[in-house]
Coordinates of C-alpha atoms and ligand atoms in Angstrom, one line a residue:
M1 CA 0.0 0.0 0.0
R2 CA 1.4 3.4 -1.0
I3 CA -0.2 6.5 0.3
L4 CA 0.3 10.1 -1.0
F5 CA -0.4 12.7 1.6
F6 CA -0.8 16.4 0.7
G7 CA -0.2 19.1 3.4
D8 CA -2.7 21.8 4.2
V9 CA -4.3 23.1 0.9
V10 CA -4.6 26.9 1.1
G11 CA -7.3 28.7 -0.8
K12 CA -8.0 28.7 -4.6
S13 CA -4.3 28.5 -5.5
G14 CA -3.9 25.5 -3.3
R15 CA -6.9 23.8 -4.8
Q16 CA -5.6 24.6 -8.3
A17 CA -2.2 23.2 -7.5
T18 CA -3.9 20.1 -6.1
Q19 CA -6.0 19.7 -9.3
K20 CA -2.8 20.1 -11.4
Y21 CA -0.5 17.8 -9.5
L22 CA -2.4 15.3 -7.5
K23 CA -3.2 12.8 -10.3
R24 CA 0.2 13.3 -11.9
L25 CA 2.0 12.5 -8.6
K26 CA -0.4 9.7 -7.8
D27 CA 0.4 8.0 -11.2
E28 CA 4.2 8.7 -11.0
M29 CA 4.4 7.3 -7.5
S30 CA 1.9 4.5 -8.0
A31 CA 0.0 5.6 -5.0
D32 CA -3.1 3.6 -4.0
V33 CA -4.8 6.1 -1.7
V34 CA -4.5 9.9 -1.5
V35 CA -5.1 11.9 1.7
V36 CA -5.3 15.7 1.6
N37 CA -5.4 18.1 4.6
G38 CA -8.1 20.6 3.6
E39 CA -8.5 22.8 6.6
N40 CA -7.5 26.0 4.7
S41 CA -9.1 25.1 1.4
A42 CA -12.0 27.6 1.5
G43 CA -10.6 31.1 1.2
G44 CA -7.5 30.2 3.2
L45 CA -9.5 29.3 6.3
G46 CA -11.9 26.5 6.7
I47 CA -13.8 24.2 4.4
N48 CA -17.0 24.4 2.4
R49 CA -18.9 22.2 -0.1
K50 CA -17.1 23.8 -3.1
S51 CA -13.6 23.3 -1.7
I52 CA -14.3 19.8 -0.6
E53 CA -15.8 18.9 -4.0
E54 CA -12.8 20.3 -5.8
I55 CA -10.3 18.4 -3.7
L56 CA -12.3 15.1 -4.2
D57 CA -12.6 15.8 -7.9
A58 CA -8.8 16.2 -8.0
G59 CA -8.5 12.6 -6.8
A60 CA -8.3 12.7 -3.0
N61 CA -9.9 9.7 -1.2
V62 CA -9.8 11.2 2.3
I63 CA -9.7 14.8 3.5
T64 CA -8.4 15.6 7.0
T65 CA -8.9 19.0 8.8
G66 CA -7.8 20.8 11.9
N67 CA -8.4 23.9 14.0
H68 CA -9.7 26.0 11.0
A69 CA -12.3 23.4 9.9
F70 CA -15.1 25.3 11.7
H71 CA -14.5 28.7 10.2
W72 CA -17.5 28.7 7.9
K73 CA -21.1 27.8 8.9
E74 CA -21.0 25.4 5.9
W75 CA -18.7 23.1 7.8
K76 CA -21.8 21.4 9.2
E77 CA -23.1 20.6 5.8
V78 CA -19.8 19.0 4.9
F79 CA -19.9 17.1 8.3
D80 CA -23.3 15.8 7.5
N81 CA -22.7 14.8 3.9
Y82 CA -19.1 13.8 3.4
P83 CA -18.0 10.9 5.6
M84 CA -14.5 10.9 4.0
V85 CA -13.9 14.4 5.5
L86 CA -12.5 14.0 9.0
F87 CA -12.5 16.2 12.0
P88 CA -10.0 15.9 14.9
A89 CA -11.0 13.2 17.4
N90 CA -10.3 15.2 20.5
Y91 CA -12.9 17.9 19.8
P92 CA -15.8 17.1 22.2
G93 CA -18.3 14.8 20.5
L94 CA -16.4 14.3 17.3
L95 CA -14.6 10.9 17.9
E96 CA -16.9 9.0 15.5
R97 CA -16.2 11.5 12.7
S98 CA -12.4 11.4 13.1
Y99 CA -11.6 8.3 11.1
Y100 CA -12.4 6.7 7.7
T101 CA -11.4 3.4 6.2
I102 CA -10.7 2.8 2.6
D103 CA -9.1 -0.1 0.8
G104 CA -7.7 -1.6 4.0
L105 CA -6.4 1.7 5.3
T106 CA -7.9 3.6 8.3
V107 CA -7.0 7.4 8.3
M108 CA -7.4 9.2 11.7
N109 CA -7.3 12.9 12.5
L110 CA -6.1 14.4 15.8
Q111 CA -5.2 17.9 17.0
G112 CA -2.6 19.2 19.4
R113 CA -3.1 21.5 22.3
V114 CA 0.2 23.3 22.7
F115 CA -0.1 26.9 21.5
M116 CA -3.6 25.9 20.3
D117 CA -7.2 25.7 21.6
C118 CA -7.4 23.7 24.8
I119 CA -9.5 20.8 23.5
D120 CA -9.5 17.3 24.9
N121 CA -6.2 15.4 25.4
P122 CA -5.1 14.0 22.0
F123 CA -3.1 11.1 23.6
S124 CA -6.1 9.7 25.5
A125 CA -8.4 10.4 22.5
V126 CA -6.2 8.3 20.2
D127 CA -6.3 5.4 22.7
K128 CA -10.1 5.5 22.5
L129 CA -10.0 5.8 18.8
L130 CA -7.8 2.8 18.4
E131 CA -10.4 0.8 20.2
I132 CA -13.3 1.7 17.9
I133 CA -11.7 1.7 14.4
P134 CA -11.9 -1.5 12.3
R135 CA -9.4 -4.2 13.2
D136 CA -6.8 -5.5 10.8
T137 CA -6.4 -2.3 8.7
L138 CA -3.3 -0.3 8.1
K139 CA -3.4 2.9 10.2
L140 CA -2.4 6.5 9.3
V141 CA -2.7 9.4 11.7
D142 CA -2.8 13.1 10.7
F143 CA -1.7 14.9 13.9
H144 CA -2.6 18.6 13.3
A145 CA -0.5 20.4 15.8
E146 CA 1.8 23.4 16.3
A147 CA 4.6 22.2 18.7
T148 CA 7.3 19.9 17.4
S149 CA 7.6 18.4 20.8
E150 CA 4.0 17.4 21.0
K151 CA 4.1 15.9 17.5
L152 CA 7.3 13.9 18.2
A153 CA 5.8 12.7 21.5
M154 CA 2.7 11.5 19.6
G155 CA 4.9 9.7 17.1
Y156 CA 6.7 7.8 19.8
Y157 CA 3.5 7.3 21.8
L158 CA 2.0 5.6 18.7
D159 CA 5.2 3.9 17.6
G160 CA 4.3 0.2 16.8
R161 CA 0.6 0.8 17.2
V162 CA -0.1 2.6 13.9
D163 CA 1.8 2.5 10.6
A164 CA 2.4 6.3 10.1
V165 CA 2.0 9.5 12.0
V166 CA 2.3 12.7 9.9
G167 CA 2.1 16.2 11.2
T168 CA 0.2 19.1 9.6
H169 CA -0.8 22.7 10.5
T170 CA 2.5 24.7 10.4
H171 CA 2.5 24.9 6.6
I172 CA 6.3 24.4 6.6
Q173 CA 7.7 21.0 5.6
T174 CA 10.2 19.5 8.0
A175 CA 13.2 17.4 7.0
D176 CA 12.9 14.8 9.8
E177 CA 11.1 12.0 8.1
R178 CA 12.1 8.7 9.6
C179 CA 11.1 5.2 10.7
L180 CA 10.7 5.1 14.5
P181 CA 12.2 2.1 16.5
N182 CA 9.0 0.0 16.4
G183 CA 8.3 0.6 12.7
T184 CA 6.0 3.6 12.6
L185 CA 6.8 6.1 9.8
Y186 CA 6.9 9.7 11.0
I187 CA 7.3 13.3 9.8
T188 CA 6.8 16.4 12.0
D189 CA 5.1 18.4 9.3
V190 CA 4.2 17.7 5.7
G191 CA 4.0 21.4 4.8
M192 CA 1.6 23.4 2.7
T193 CA 0.0 23.2 -0.7
G194 CA -0.7 26.8 -1.6
P195 CA 0.8 30.2 -2.6
Y196 CA 4.6 30.3 -2.1
D197 CA 5.8 33.7 -3.5
D198 CA 5.5 36.7 -1.3
S199 CA 3.5 34.6 1.1
I200 CA 3.7 33.9 4.8
L201 CA 2.1 30.4 5.4
G202 CA -0.1 31.1 2.3
M203 CA -1.3 34.6 3.2
Q204 CA -0.2 37.9 1.7
K205 CA 3.0 38.8 3.5
D206 CA 2.3 42.5 4.1
A207 CA -0.8 41.9 6.2
V208 CA 1.1 39.4 8.4
I209 CA 4.1 41.8 8.8
S210 CA 1.7 44.6 9.7
K211 CA 0.2 42.4 12.4
F212 CA 3.6 41.8 13.9
L213 CA 4.5 45.6 13.6
N214 CA 1.2 47.0 15.0
N215 CA -0.4 44.2 17.0
R216 CA -3.8 45.3 15.7
P217 CA -6.3 43.0 13.9
V218 CA -5.7 42.8 10.1
R219 CA -7.6 41.0 7.3
Y220 CA -5.5 38.2 5.9
E221 CA -5.9 37.5 2.2
V222 CA -4.6 34.4 0.4
A223 CA -1.4 35.3 -1.5
E224 CA -0.9 35.0 -5.3
G225 CA 1.9 33.8 -7.5
R226 CA 3.5 30.4 -7.8
S227 CA 2.3 27.6 -5.6
I228 CA 4.2 25.0 -3.7
V229 CA 2.9 21.4 -3.4
S230 CA 4.2 19.8 -0.2
A231 CA 3.5 16.1 0.2
V232 CA 4.9 12.8 1.4
L233 CA 4.8 9.4 -0.1
I234 CA 4.4 6.6 2.5
N235 CA 5.2 3.1 1.4
L236 CA 3.7 0.4 3.6
D237 CA 4.8 -2.6 1.6
K238 CA 6.1 -5.2 3.9
D239 CA 9.7 -5.3 2.5
N240 CA 10.0 -1.7 1.7
R241 CA 8.5 0.6 4.3
S242 CA 9.5 4.2 3.8
I243 CA 8.5 7.8 4.0
K244 CA 9.7 10.3 1.4
R245 CA 9.2 14.0 1.2
L246 CA 8.0 15.6 -2.0
S247 CA 8.0 19.3 -2.8
V248 CA 7.1 20.9 -6.1
I249 CA 7.2 24.7 -6.8
E250 CA 5.4 25.6 -10.0
Ligands
FE2_301 FE1 -3.3 24.9 8.0
FE2_302 FE1 -4.2 24.4 11.4

């Protein structure tokens, strides 16, 4: 089983880059399942029916989310109608909507708490989740979190209990992909799929700089220009388990 995982898709540019590159990379890499984090896919923050439809149409099988999933009211419509769109398990009441099984792979979604909203404990949530997911499937976790320490701790906590733990949320790809001692494949952050030039994490740089200079609220707009596609290819074949970073700038 080979899994292609795209990091946080940001806005229209991110969706267009996903449409342009997903099928191409899937074919080139002979991927069986494609997972995309879509938490920023609608206007740079959140999800809606249109952004989800476009990512699915591009070839994604499962869409994970994170802290921005609830930005638009329309998230509830997505929640009710798209079972392959996941929400972090440790939001109160969302455990049952945090996993999806396709072709023998169960994808799970969790969220961190360090420098983020203080939701339920992701470590105890994943223990509960592992009890309710289908038995005898391969297991991939998207841990949507800010702090590298919390992500690495989750990787080691799940080492040997799931097949792969990939981090999302920071929009910057890390170079620490590895196989942990008990066989779990791990990367701290997959990175972003979205605007790269003159952009800070996908948003126009001037607004972000202004926020740091003046400390007053600003309106963030999705940047324009070339996009970056940040992804990983996870190979779970018995003799050839590996995780490989992919990064394409248009
Ligand atoms: Fe994000
Ligand atoms: Fe996030």
